[in-house]
Amino acid sequence: MATISIFDVLGPNMIGPSSSHTAGACSIALLARKMLGEPARSVEFTLYGSFAGTWKGHGTDRALLGGIMGFSTDDSRIPRAYELAREQNLDWHFSCNETETEVHPNTVDIRLTGITGQVITLRGESIGGGKVRISRINGIEVDFSGEYHTLIVVHKDCIGMAAHITSCLSQGEVNIAFMKLFREARGNKAYSIVEFDGVLPDHVRQKIQEKEHVEQVMLIRI
């Protein structure tokens, strides 16, 4: 039987008027920042649906910028996001896509460039009550919530990769909550996404990275 927490009803601790348009937006952008793994140099936001319709009125713009700068949903600096982004020499751009309608109504695409030139793109959806879903990374369809510590392994789709990842995690005594694999096509680039409990020892991440055909290992700490 499914249960619901009182916190699901009340919503998250947050700055702003809307758990969907403010807290959810901030959470998506913060996940993007954690996946990038370094301070951002520039960011482009494309807003869809109700995000596009109410983005300034509900503070979605400030929440997104705040998340990119590493602010959590209850950070009192969010209302000053524009000012602080200028101080950090962060370039940003917002655009609204009102023609693509086959998306969740609270959807944002983020293209994020780090200070070393590293680029990541993702699509996030704010699904209500401050909860979010990441549905696309670098053009590949994925699905994870960001509610757990998350390991994202980018690799070639080949035999033995899932076994390698789970073996490394087992040796590091990491308890897996969920694990999913997404790929462009058979034999092409794939994303193994592992949501887990506890702490990921640094040597485990390094061991996963050492495997042939592993391109990148991203870690989201919650």
mmCIF file with all atom_site columns, C-alpha atoms in Angstrom:
data_model
loop_
_atom_site.group_PDB
_atom_site.id
_atom_site.type_symbol
_atom_site.label_atom_id
_atom_site.label_alt_id
_atom_site.label_comp_id
_atom_site.label_asym_id
_atom_site.label_entity_id
_atom_site.label_seq_id
_atom_site.pdbx_PDB_ins_code
_atom_site.Cartn_x
_atom_site.Cartn_y
_atom_site.Cartn_z
_atom_site.occupancy
_atom_site.B_iso_or_equiv
_atom_site.pdbx_formal_charge
_atom_site.auth_seq_id
_atom_site.auth_comp_id
_atom_site.auth_asym_id
_atom_site.auth_atom_id
_atom_site.pdbx_PDB_model_num
ATOM 1   C CA . MET A 1 1   ? 0.000  0.000  0.000   1.00 0.00 ? 1   MET A CA 1
ATOM 2   C CA . ALA A 1 2   ? 1.420  3.396  -0.969  1.00 0.00 ? 2   ALA A CA 1
ATOM 3   C CA . THR A 1 3   ? 1.956  5.936  1.808   1.00 0.00 ? 3   THR A CA 1
ATOM 4   C CA . ILE A 1 4   ? 2.271  9.708  1.810   1.00 0.00 ? 4   ILE A CA 1
ATOM 5   C CA . SER A 1 5   ? 4.344  11.757 4.206   1.00 0.00 ? 5   SER A CA 1
ATOM 6   C CA . ILE A 1 6   ? 3.099  14.919 5.834   1.00 0.00 ? 6   ILE A CA 1
ATOM 7   C CA . PHE A 1 7   ? 6.151  16.576 4.251   1.00 0.00 ? 7   PHE A CA 1
ATOM 8   C CA . ASP A 1 8   ? 4.805  15.626 0.817   1.00 0.00 ? 8   ASP A CA 1
ATOM 9   C CA . VAL A 1 9   ? 1.691  17.615 1.702   1.00 0.00 ? 9   VAL A CA 1
ATOM 10  C CA . LEU A 1 10  ? 3.433  20.613 3.238   1.00 0.00 ? 10  LEU A CA 1
ATOM 11  C CA . GLY A 1 11  ? 6.168  20.754 0.633   1.00 0.00 ? 11  GLY A CA 1
ATOM 12  C CA . PRO A 1 12  ? 9.900  21.419 1.093   1.00 0.00 ? 12  PRO A CA 1
ATOM 13  C CA . ASN A 1 13  ? 11.651 24.159 3.045   1.00 0.00 ? 13  ASN A CA 1
ATOM 14  C CA . MET A 1 14  ? 12.006 26.806 0.385   1.00 0.00 ? 14  MET A CA 1
ATOM 15  C CA . ILE A 1 15  ? 12.393 30.409 -0.653  1.00 0.00 ? 15  ILE A CA 1
ATOM 16  C CA . GLY A 1 16  ? 9.656  31.455 -3.064  1.00 0.00 ? 16  GLY A CA 1
ATOM 17  C CA . PRO A 1 17  ? 5.931  31.124 -3.659  1.00 0.00 ? 17  PRO A CA 1
ATOM 18  C CA . SER A 1 18  ? 5.693  27.728 -5.383  1.00 0.00 ? 18  SER A CA 1
ATOM 19  C CA . SER A 1 19  ? 7.086  24.282 -4.653  1.00 0.00 ? 19  SER A CA 1
ATOM 20  C CA . SER A 1 20  ? 6.812  23.398 -8.350  1.00 0.00 ? 20  SER A CA 1
ATOM 21  C CA . HIS A 1 21  ? 7.942  26.643 -9.948  1.00 0.00 ? 21  HIS A CA 1
ATOM 22  C CA . THR A 1 22  ? 10.528 27.706 -7.378  1.00 0.00 ? 22  THR A CA 1
ATOM 23  C CA . ALA A 1 23  ? 11.774 24.821 -5.219  1.00 0.00 ? 23  ALA A CA 1
ATOM 24  C CA . GLY A 1 24  ? 11.588 22.288 -8.040  1.00 0.00 ? 24  GLY A CA 1
ATOM 25  C CA . ALA A 1 25  ? 13.390 24.631 -10.426 1.00 0.00 ? 25  ALA A CA 1
ATOM 26  C CA . CYS A 1 26  ? 16.156 25.222 -7.888  1.00 0.00 ? 26  CYS A CA 1
ATOM 27  C CA . SER A 1 27  ? 16.562 21.473 -7.280  1.00 0.00 ? 27  SER A CA 1
ATOM 28  C CA . ILE A 1 28  ? 16.906 20.732 -11.001 1.00 0.00 ? 28  ILE A CA 1
ATOM 29  C CA . ALA A 1 29  ? 19.558 23.403 -11.462 1.00 0.00 ? 29  ALA A CA 1
ATOM 30  C CA . LEU A 1 30  ? 21.427 22.277 -8.338  1.00 0.00 ? 30  LEU A CA 1
ATOM 31  C CA . LEU A 1 31  ? 21.553 18.729 -9.699  1.00 0.00 ? 31  LEU A CA 1
ATOM 32  C CA . ALA A 1 32  ? 22.977 20.101 -12.950 1.00 0.00 ? 32  ALA A CA 1
ATOM 33  C CA . ARG A 1 33  ? 25.649 21.979 -11.008 1.00 0.00 ? 33  ARG A CA 1
ATOM 34  C CA . LYS A 1 34  ? 26.594 18.849 -9.052  1.00 0.00 ? 34  LYS A CA 1
ATOM 35  C CA . MET A 1 35  ? 26.794 16.783 -12.232 1.00 0.00 ? 35  MET A CA 1
ATOM 36  C CA . LEU A 1 36  ? 29.098 19.363 -13.817 1.00 0.00 ? 36  LEU A CA 1
ATOM 37  C CA . GLY A 1 37  ? 31.423 19.037 -10.846 1.00 0.00 ? 37  GLY A CA 1
ATOM 38  C CA . GLU A 1 38  ? 32.912 22.540 -11.099 1.00 0.00 ? 38  GLU A CA 1
ATOM 39  C CA . PRO A 1 39  ? 31.780 26.189 -10.946 1.00 0.00 ? 39  PRO A CA 1
ATOM 40  C CA . ALA A 1 40  ? 29.774 27.344 -13.941 1.00 0.00 ? 40  ALA A CA 1
ATOM 41  C CA . ARG A 1 41  ? 30.945 29.916 -16.476 1.00 0.00 ? 41  ARG A CA 1
ATOM 42  C CA . SER A 1 42  ? 27.737 30.185 -18.489 1.00 0.00 ? 42  SER A CA 1
ATOM 43  C CA . VAL A 1 43  ? 24.271 28.668 -18.597 1.00 0.00 ? 43  VAL A CA 1
ATOM 44  C CA . GLU A 1 44  ? 21.364 28.621 -21.016 1.00 0.00 ? 44  GLU A CA 1
ATOM 45  C CA . PHE A 1 45  ? 17.842 27.819 -19.826 1.00 0.00 ? 45  PHE A CA 1
ATOM 46  C CA . THR A 1 46  ? 14.976 26.847 -22.139 1.00 0.00 ? 46  THR A CA 1
ATOM 47  C CA . LEU A 1 47  ? 11.602 26.888 -20.388 1.00 0.00 ? 47  LEU A CA 1
ATOM 48  C CA . TYR A 1 48  ? 8.479  24.946 -21.400 1.00 0.00 ? 48  TYR A CA 1
ATOM 49  C CA . GLY A 1 49  ? 4.818  24.906 -20.418 1.00 0.00 ? 49  GLY A CA 1
ATOM 50  C CA . SER A 1 50  ? 3.893  26.700 -17.213 1.00 0.00 ? 50  SER A CA 1
ATOM 51  C CA . PHE A 1 51  ? 7.579  27.356 -16.519 1.00 0.00 ? 51  PHE A CA 1
ATOM 52  C CA . ALA A 1 52  ? 7.574  29.469 -19.676 1.00 0.00 ? 52  ALA A CA 1
ATOM 53  C CA . GLY A 1 53  ? 4.299  31.152 -18.719 1.00 0.00 ? 53  GLY A CA 1
ATOM 54  C CA . THR A 1 54  ? 5.105  32.176 -15.148 1.00 0.00 ? 54  THR A CA 1
ATOM 55  C CA . TRP A 1 55  ? 8.871  32.096 -14.852 1.00 0.00 ? 55  TRP A CA 1
ATOM 56  C CA . LYS A 1 56  ? 9.370  35.664 -13.626 1.00 0.00 ? 56  LYS A CA 1
ATOM 57  C CA . GLY A 1 57  ? 6.188  35.907 -11.562 1.00 0.00 ? 57  GLY A CA 1
ATOM 58  C CA . HIS A 1 58  ? 6.969  32.771 -9.542  1.00 0.00 ? 58  HIS A CA 1
ATOM 59  C CA . GLY A 1 59  ? 10.709 33.368 -9.251  1.00 0.00 ? 59  GLY A CA 1
ATOM 60  C CA . THR A 1 60  ? 11.614 30.391 -11.437 1.00 0.00 ? 60  THR A CA 1
ATOM 61  C CA . ASP A 1 61  ? 14.395 32.424 -13.038 1.00 0.00 ? 61  ASP A CA 1
ATOM 62  C CA . ARG A 1 62  ? 16.031 33.283 -9.705  1.00 0.00 ? 62  ARG A CA 1
ATOM 63  C CA . ALA A 1 63  ? 15.605 29.732 -8.428  1.00 0.00 ? 63  ALA A CA 1
ATOM 64  C CA . LEU A 1 64  ? 17.296 28.292 -11.525 1.00 0.00 ? 64  LEU A CA 1
ATOM 65  C CA . LEU A 1 65  ? 20.199 30.725 -11.298 1.00 0.00 ? 65  LEU A CA 1
ATOM 66  C CA . GLY A 1 66  ? 20.518 30.053 -7.591  1.00 0.00 ? 66  GLY A CA 1
ATOM 67  C CA . GLY A 1 67  ? 20.674 26.304 -8.125  1.00 0.00 ? 67  GLY A CA 1
ATOM 68  C CA . ILE A 1 68  ? 23.419 26.716 -10.721 1.00 0.00 ? 68  ILE A CA 1
ATOM 69  C CA . MET A 1 69  ? 25.415 28.680 -8.130  1.00 0.00 ? 69  MET A CA 1
ATOM 70  C CA . GLY A 1 70  ? 24.974 25.857 -5.619  1.00 0.00 ? 70  GLY A CA 1
ATOM 71  C CA . PHE A 1 71  ? 22.078 27.249 -3.565  1.00 0.00 ? 71  PHE A CA 1
ATOM 72  C CA . SER A 1 72  ? 19.608 24.835 -1.954  1.00 0.00 ? 72  SER A CA 1
ATOM 73  C CA . THR A 1 73  ? 15.850 25.441 -2.024  1.00 0.00 ? 73  THR A CA 1
ATOM 74  C CA . ASP A 1 74  ? 15.817 27.263 1.329   1.00 0.00 ? 74  ASP A CA 1
ATOM 75  C CA . ASP A 1 75  ? 18.825 29.503 0.670   1.00 0.00 ? 75  ASP A CA 1
ATOM 76  C CA . SER A 1 76  ? 17.992 33.105 1.536   1.00 0.00 ? 76  SER A CA 1
ATOM 77  C CA . ARG A 1 77  ? 20.246 34.332 -1.284  1.00 0.00 ? 77  ARG A CA 1
ATOM 78  C CA . ILE A 1 78  ? 17.873 33.148 -4.028  1.00 0.00 ? 78  ILE A CA 1
ATOM 79  C CA . PRO A 1 79  ? 16.030 36.500 -4.336  1.00 0.00 ? 79  PRO A CA 1
ATOM 80  C CA . ARG A 1 80  ? 19.460 38.099 -5.036  1.00 0.00 ? 80  ARG A CA 1
ATOM 81  C CA . ALA A 1 81  ? 20.432 35.524 -7.654  1.00 0.00 ? 81  ALA A CA 1
ATOM 82  C CA . TYR A 1 82  ? 20.882 38.013 -10.499 1.00 0.00 ? 82  TYR A CA 1
ATOM 83  C CA . GLU A 1 83  ? 23.135 40.259 -8.433  1.00 0.00 ? 83  GLU A CA 1
ATOM 84  C CA . LEU A 1 84  ? 25.210 37.339 -7.158  1.00 0.00 ? 84  LEU A CA 1
ATOM 85  C CA . ALA A 1 85  ? 25.516 35.789 -10.626 1.00 0.00 ? 85  ALA A CA 1
ATOM 86  C CA . ARG A 1 86  ? 26.978 39.061 -11.896 1.00 0.00 ? 86  ARG A CA 1
ATOM 87  C CA . GLU A 1 87  ? 29.460 39.096 -9.006  1.00 0.00 ? 87  GLU A CA 1
ATOM 88  C CA . GLN A 1 88  ? 30.543 35.568 -9.996  1.00 0.00 ? 88  GLN A CA 1
ATOM 89  C CA . ASN A 1 89  ? 30.887 36.560 -13.669 1.00 0.00 ? 89  ASN A CA 1
ATOM 90  C CA . LEU A 1 90  ? 28.289 33.938 -14.565 1.00 0.00 ? 90  LEU A CA 1
ATOM 91  C CA . ASP A 1 91  ? 26.715 34.499 -17.982 1.00 0.00 ? 91  ASP A CA 1
ATOM 92  C CA . TRP A 1 92  ? 23.106 33.371 -18.352 1.00 0.00 ? 92  TRP A CA 1
ATOM 93  C CA . HIS A 1 93  ? 20.311 33.369 -20.891 1.00 0.00 ? 93  HIS A CA 1
ATOM 94  C CA . PHE A 1 94  ? 16.616 32.455 -20.627 1.00 0.00 ? 94  PHE A CA 1
ATOM 95  C CA . SER A 1 95  ? 14.389 31.518 -23.539 1.00 0.00 ? 95  SER A CA 1
ATOM 96  C CA . CYS A 1 96  ? 10.857 30.135 -23.738 1.00 0.00 ? 96  CYS A CA 1
ATOM 97  C CA . ASN A 1 97  ? 9.758  27.339 -26.051 1.00 0.00 ? 97  ASN A CA 1
ATOM 98  C CA . GLU A 1 98  ? 6.004  27.656 -26.513 1.00 0.00 ? 98  GLU A CA 1
ATOM 99  C CA . THR A 1 99  ? 5.741  25.421 -29.589 1.00 0.00 ? 99  THR A CA 1
ATOM 100 C CA . GLU A 1 100 ? 6.854  22.070 -28.137 1.00 0.00 ? 100 GLU A CA 1
ATOM 101 C CA . THR A 1 101 ? 3.901  20.900 -26.056 1.00 0.00 ? 101 THR A CA 1
ATOM 102 C CA . GLU A 1 102 ? 4.543  17.157 -25.665 1.00 0.00 ? 102 GLU A CA 1
ATOM 103 C CA . VAL A 1 103 ? 6.515  17.702 -22.468 1.00 0.00 ? 103 VAL A CA 1
ATOM 104 C CA . HIS A 1 104 ? 5.749  17.889 -18.765 1.00 0.00 ? 104 HIS A CA 1
ATOM 105 C CA . PRO A 1 105 ? 4.273  21.352 -18.043 1.00 0.00 ? 105 PRO A CA 1
ATOM 106 C CA . ASN A 1 106 ? 7.114  22.255 -15.659 1.00 0.00 ? 106 ASN A CA 1
ATOM 107 C CA . THR A 1 107 ? 10.110 21.439 -17.840 1.00 0.00 ? 107 THR A CA 1
ATOM 108 C CA . VAL A 1 108 ? 13.480 23.124 -18.317 1.00 0.00 ? 108 VAL A CA 1
ATOM 109 C CA . ASP A 1 109 ? 16.410 22.318 -20.567 1.00 0.00 ? 109 ASP A CA 1
ATOM 110 C CA . ILE A 1 110 ? 19.780 23.417 -19.189 1.00 0.00 ? 110 ILE A CA 1
ATOM 111 C CA . ARG A 1 111 ? 23.029 23.804 -21.100 1.00 0.00 ? 111 ARG A CA 1
ATOM 112 C CA . LEU A 1 112 ? 25.792 24.383 -18.579 1.00 0.00 ? 112 LEU A CA 1
ATOM 113 C CA . THR A 1 113 ? 29.429 25.267 -19.298 1.00 0.00 ? 113 THR A CA 1
ATOM 114 C CA . GLY A 1 114 ? 32.032 25.023 -16.553 1.00 0.00 ? 114 GLY A CA 1
ATOM 115 C CA . ILE A 1 115 ? 35.106 27.131 -15.932 1.00 0.00 ? 115 ILE A CA 1
ATOM 116 C CA . THR A 1 116 ? 37.306 24.527 -17.669 1.00 0.00 ? 116 THR A CA 1
ATOM 117 C CA . GLY A 1 117 ? 35.046 24.432 -20.745 1.00 0.00 ? 117 GLY A CA 1
ATOM 118 C CA . GLN A 1 118 ? 33.274 21.215 -19.800 1.00 0.00 ? 118 GLN A CA 1
ATOM 119 C CA . VAL A 1 119 ? 29.676 21.171 -21.081 1.00 0.00 ? 119 VAL A CA 1
ATOM 120 C CA . ILE A 1 120 ? 26.646 19.233 -19.891 1.00 0.00 ? 120 ILE A CA 1
ATOM 121 C CA . THR A 1 121 ? 23.046 19.403 -21.047 1.00 0.00 ? 121 THR A CA 1
ATOM 122 C CA . LEU A 1 122 ? 20.037 18.024 -19.262 1.00 0.00 ? 122 LEU A CA 1
ATOM 123 C CA . ARG A 1 123 ? 16.261 18.162 -19.131 1.00 0.00 ? 123 ARG A CA 1
ATOM 124 C CA . GLY A 1 124 ? 14.521 18.381 -15.770 1.00 0.00 ? 124 GLY A CA 1
ATOM 125 C CA . GLU A 1 125 ? 10.868 18.225 -14.784 1.00 0.00 ? 125 GLU A CA 1
ATOM 126 C CA . SER A 1 126 ? 9.369  19.644 -11.594 1.00 0.00 ? 126 SER A CA 1
ATOM 127 C CA . ILE A 1 127 ? 6.671  17.104 -10.789 1.00 0.00 ? 127 ILE A CA 1
ATOM 128 C CA . GLY A 1 128 ? 5.070  18.682 -7.727  1.00 0.00 ? 128 GLY A CA 1
ATOM 129 C CA . GLY A 1 129 ? 5.749  19.252 -4.040  1.00 0.00 ? 129 GLY A CA 1
ATOM 130 C CA . GLY A 1 130 ? 9.339  20.192 -4.766  1.00 0.00 ? 130 GLY A CA 1
ATOM 131 C CA . LYS A 1 131 ? 10.103 16.776 -6.255  1.00 0.00 ? 131 LYS A CA 1
ATOM 132 C CA . VAL A 1 132 ? 11.871 16.564 -9.607  1.00 0.00 ? 132 VAL A CA 1
ATOM 133 C CA . ARG A 1 133 ? 12.801 14.137 -12.348 1.00 0.00 ? 133 ARG A CA 1
ATOM 134 C CA . ILE A 1 134 ? 15.846 14.281 -14.603 1.00 0.00 ? 134 ILE A CA 1
ATOM 135 C CA . SER A 1 135 ? 14.660 12.898 -17.928 1.00 0.00 ? 135 SER A CA 1
ATOM 136 C CA . ARG A 1 136 ? 17.543 13.612 -20.316 1.00 0.00 ? 136 ARG A CA 1
ATOM 137 C CA . ILE A 1 137 ? 21.329 13.937 -20.116 1.00 0.00 ? 137 ILE A CA 1
ATOM 138 C CA . ASN A 1 138 ? 23.325 15.026 -23.157 1.00 0.00 ? 138 ASN A CA 1
ATOM 139 C CA . GLY A 1 139 ? 20.471 14.014 -25.434 1.00 0.00 ? 139 GLY A CA 1
ATOM 140 C CA . ILE A 1 140 ? 19.953 10.526 -23.963 1.00 0.00 ? 140 ILE A CA 1
ATOM 141 C CA . GLU A 1 141 ? 16.651 9.709  -22.244 1.00 0.00 ? 141 GLU A CA 1
ATOM 142 C CA . VAL A 1 142 ? 17.171 8.840  -18.553 1.00 0.00 ? 142 VAL A CA 1
ATOM 143 C CA . ASP A 1 143 ? 15.062 8.751  -15.406 1.00 0.00 ? 143 ASP A CA 1
ATOM 144 C CA . PHE A 1 144 ? 16.131 9.531  -11.845 1.00 0.00 ? 144 PHE A CA 1
ATOM 145 C CA . SER A 1 145 ? 14.862 11.666 -8.983  1.00 0.00 ? 145 SER A CA 1
ATOM 146 C CA . GLY A 1 146 ? 17.927 13.108 -7.300  1.00 0.00 ? 146 GLY A CA 1
ATOM 147 C CA . GLU A 1 147 ? 16.542 12.062 -3.924  1.00 0.00 ? 147 GLU A CA 1
ATOM 148 C CA . TYR A 1 148 ? 19.442 9.662  -3.308  1.00 0.00 ? 148 TYR A CA 1
ATOM 149 C CA . HIS A 1 149 ? 23.183 9.932  -3.713  1.00 0.00 ? 149 HIS A CA 1
ATOM 150 C CA . THR A 1 150 ? 23.571 9.155  -7.409  1.00 0.00 ? 150 THR A CA 1
ATOM 151 C CA . LEU A 1 151 ? 26.429 7.777  -9.485  1.00 0.00 ? 151 LEU A CA 1
ATOM 152 C CA . ILE A 1 152 ? 26.242 8.363  -13.236 1.00 0.00 ? 152 ILE A CA 1
ATOM 153 C CA . VAL A 1 153 ? 28.637 6.272  -15.288 1.00 0.00 ? 153 VAL A CA 1
ATOM 154 C CA . VAL A 1 154 ? 28.998 7.197  -18.956 1.00 0.00 ? 154 VAL A CA 1
ATOM 155 C CA . HIS A 1 155 ? 30.376 4.283  -20.949 1.00 0.00 ? 155 HIS A CA 1
ATOM 156 C CA . LYS A 1 156 ? 30.194 2.264  -24.131 1.00 0.00 ? 156 LYS A CA 1
ATOM 157 C CA . ASP A 1 157 ? 27.295 -0.179 -24.213 1.00 0.00 ? 157 ASP A CA 1
ATOM 158 C CA . CYS A 1 158 ? 29.189 -3.465 -23.944 1.00 0.00 ? 158 CYS A CA 1
ATOM 159 C CA . ILE A 1 159 ? 29.178 -6.782 -22.109 1.00 0.00 ? 159 ILE A CA 1
ATOM 160 C CA . GLY A 1 160 ? 30.372 -6.774 -18.502 1.00 0.00 ? 160 GLY A CA 1
ATOM 161 C CA . MET A 1 161 ? 29.956 -3.095 -17.719 1.00 0.00 ? 161 MET A CA 1
ATOM 162 C CA . ALA A 1 162 ? 27.032 -3.488 -15.290 1.00 0.00 ? 162 ALA A CA 1
ATOM 163 C CA . ALA A 1 163 ? 28.894 -6.329 -13.548 1.00 0.00 ? 163 ALA A CA 1
ATOM 164 C CA . HIS A 1 164 ? 31.996 -4.141 -13.220 1.00 0.00 ? 164 HIS A CA 1
ATOM 165 C CA . ILE A 1 165 ? 30.045 -1.273 -11.648 1.00 0.00 ? 165 ILE A CA 1
ATOM 166 C CA . THR A 1 166 ? 28.144 -3.456 -9.174  1.00 0.00 ? 166 THR A CA 1
ATOM 167 C CA . SER A 1 167 ? 31.302 -5.372 -8.249  1.00 0.00 ? 167 SER A CA 1
ATOM 168 C CA . CYS A 1 168 ? 33.166 -2.144 -7.446  1.00 0.00 ? 168 CYS A CA 1
ATOM 169 C CA . LEU A 1 169 ? 30.258 -0.902 -5.357  1.00 0.00 ? 169 LEU A CA 1
ATOM 170 C CA . SER A 1 170 ? 29.980 -4.205 -3.517  1.00 0.00 ? 170 SER A CA 1
ATOM 171 C CA . GLN A 1 171 ? 33.691 -4.186 -2.684  1.00 0.00 ? 171 GLN A CA 1
ATOM 172 C CA . GLY A 1 172 ? 33.276 -0.661 -1.336  1.00 0.00 ? 172 GLY A CA 1
ATOM 173 C CA . GLU A 1 173 ? 30.288 -1.798 0.773   1.00 0.00 ? 173 GLU A CA 1
ATOM 174 C CA . VAL A 1 174 ? 27.939 0.592  -1.018  1.00 0.00 ? 174 VAL A CA 1
ATOM 175 C CA . ASN A 1 175 ? 24.258 -0.329 -0.732  1.00 0.00 ? 175 ASN A CA 1
ATOM 176 C CA . ILE A 1 176 ? 22.436 0.110  -4.061  1.00 0.00 ? 176 ILE A CA 1
ATOM 177 C CA . ALA A 1 177 ? 18.886 1.446  -3.867  1.00 0.00 ? 177 ALA A CA 1
ATOM 178 C CA . PHE A 1 178 ? 18.161 1.554  -7.610  1.00 0.00 ? 178 PHE A CA 1
ATOM 179 C CA . MET A 1 179 ? 20.168 0.913  -10.761 1.00 0.00 ? 179 MET A CA 1
ATOM 180 C CA . LYS A 1 180 ? 19.099 1.602  -14.347 1.00 0.00 ? 180 LYS A CA 1
ATOM 181 C CA . LEU A 1 181 ? 20.867 1.581  -17.704 1.00 0.00 ? 181 LEU A CA 1
ATOM 182 C CA . PHE A 1 182 ? 19.984 3.862  -20.618 1.00 0.00 ? 182 PHE A CA 1
ATOM 183 C CA . ARG A 1 183 ? 21.629 3.874  -24.050 1.00 0.00 ? 183 ARG A CA 1
ATOM 184 C CA . GLU A 1 184 ? 21.544 5.655  -27.400 1.00 0.00 ? 184 GLU A CA 1
ATOM 185 C CA . ALA A 1 185 ? 21.531 2.385  -29.308 1.00 0.00 ? 185 ALA A CA 1
ATOM 186 C CA . ARG A 1 186 ? 23.062 -1.051 -29.000 1.00 0.00 ? 186 ARG A CA 1
ATOM 187 C CA . GLY A 1 187 ? 26.848 -0.746 -28.800 1.00 0.00 ? 187 GLY A CA 1
ATOM 188 C CA . ASN A 1 188 ? 26.807 3.056  -28.546 1.00 0.00 ? 188 ASN A CA 1
ATOM 189 C CA . LYS A 1 189 ? 27.094 5.392  -25.573 1.00 0.00 ? 189 LYS A CA 1
ATOM 190 C CA . ALA A 1 190 ? 25.215 4.361  -22.444 1.00 0.00 ? 190 ALA A CA 1
ATOM 191 C CA . TYR A 1 191 ? 24.462 5.812  -19.017 1.00 0.00 ? 191 TYR A CA 1
ATOM 192 C CA . SER A 1 192 ? 24.390 3.547  -15.972 1.00 0.00 ? 192 SER A CA 1
ATOM 193 C CA . ILE A 1 193 ? 22.666 5.396  -13.131 1.00 0.00 ? 193 ILE A CA 1
ATOM 194 C CA . VAL A 1 194 ? 23.006 4.055  -9.605  1.00 0.00 ? 194 VAL A CA 1
ATOM 195 C CA . GLU A 1 195 ? 21.139 5.569  -6.656  1.00 0.00 ? 195 GLU A CA 1
ATOM 196 C CA . PHE A 1 196 ? 22.603 4.443  -3.356  1.00 0.00 ? 196 PHE A CA 1
ATOM 197 C CA . ASP A 1 197 ? 22.652 4.830  0.423   1.00 0.00 ? 197 ASP A CA 1
ATOM 198 C CA . GLY A 1 198 ? 25.573 5.933  2.525   1.00 0.00 ? 198 GLY A CA 1
ATOM 199 C CA . VAL A 1 199 ? 28.985 7.150  1.399   1.00 0.00 ? 199 VAL A CA 1
ATOM 200 C CA . LEU A 1 200 ? 30.862 6.335  -1.804  1.00 0.00 ? 200 LEU A CA 1
ATOM 201 C CA . PRO A 1 201 ? 34.577 5.901  -1.015  1.00 0.00 ? 201 PRO A CA 1
ATOM 202 C CA . ASP A 1 202 ? 36.842 7.813  -3.427  1.00 0.00 ? 202 ASP A CA 1
ATOM 203 C CA . HIS A 1 203 ? 38.711 4.665  -4.427  1.00 0.00 ? 203 HIS A CA 1
ATOM 204 C CA . VAL A 1 204 ? 35.457 3.066  -5.639  1.00 0.00 ? 204 VAL A CA 1
ATOM 205 C CA . ARG A 1 205 ? 34.782 5.894  -8.052  1.00 0.00 ? 205 ARG A CA 1
ATOM 206 C CA . GLN A 1 206 ? 38.377 5.705  -9.273  1.00 0.00 ? 206 GLN A CA 1
ATOM 207 C CA . LYS A 1 207 ? 38.143 1.925  -9.734  1.00 0.00 ? 207 LYS A CA 1
ATOM 208 C CA . ILE A 1 208 ? 35.011 2.285  -11.856 1.00 0.00 ? 208 ILE A CA 1
ATOM 209 C CA . GLN A 1 209 ? 36.713 4.985  -13.956 1.00 0.00 ? 209 GLN A CA 1
ATOM 210 C CA . GLU A 1 210 ? 39.729 2.746  -14.680 1.00 0.00 ? 210 GLU A CA 1
ATOM 211 C CA . LYS A 1 211 ? 37.661 0.248  -16.656 1.00 0.00 ? 211 LYS A CA 1
ATOM 212 C CA . GLU A 1 212 ? 38.132 0.278  -20.413 1.00 0.00 ? 212 GLU A CA 1
ATOM 213 C CA . HIS A 1 213 ? 35.246 1.965  -22.252 1.00 0.00 ? 213 HIS A CA 1
ATOM 214 C CA . VAL A 1 214 ? 34.303 4.091  -19.223 1.00 0.00 ? 214 VAL A CA 1
ATOM 215 C CA . GLU A 1 215 ? 34.185 7.697  -20.427 1.00 0.00 ? 215 GLU A CA 1
ATOM 216 C CA . GLN A 1 216 ? 33.125 9.596  -17.326 1.00 0.00 ? 216 GLN A CA 1
ATOM 217 C CA . VAL A 1 217 ? 31.907 9.066  -13.769 1.00 0.00 ? 217 VAL A CA 1
ATOM 218 C CA . MET A 1 218 ? 29.699 11.774 -12.242 1.00 0.00 ? 218 MET A CA 1
ATOM 219 C CA . LEU A 1 219 ? 28.697 11.830 -8.574  1.00 0.00 ? 219 LEU A CA 1
ATOM 220 C CA . ILE A 1 220 ? 25.729 13.659 -7.066  1.00 0.00 ? 220 ILE A CA 1
ATOM 221 C CA . ARG A 1 221 ? 25.932 13.937 -3.283  1.00 0.00 ? 221 ARG A CA 1
ATOM 222 C CA . ILE A 1 222 ? 22.664 14.830 -1.570  1.00 0.00 ? 222 ILE A CA 1
#
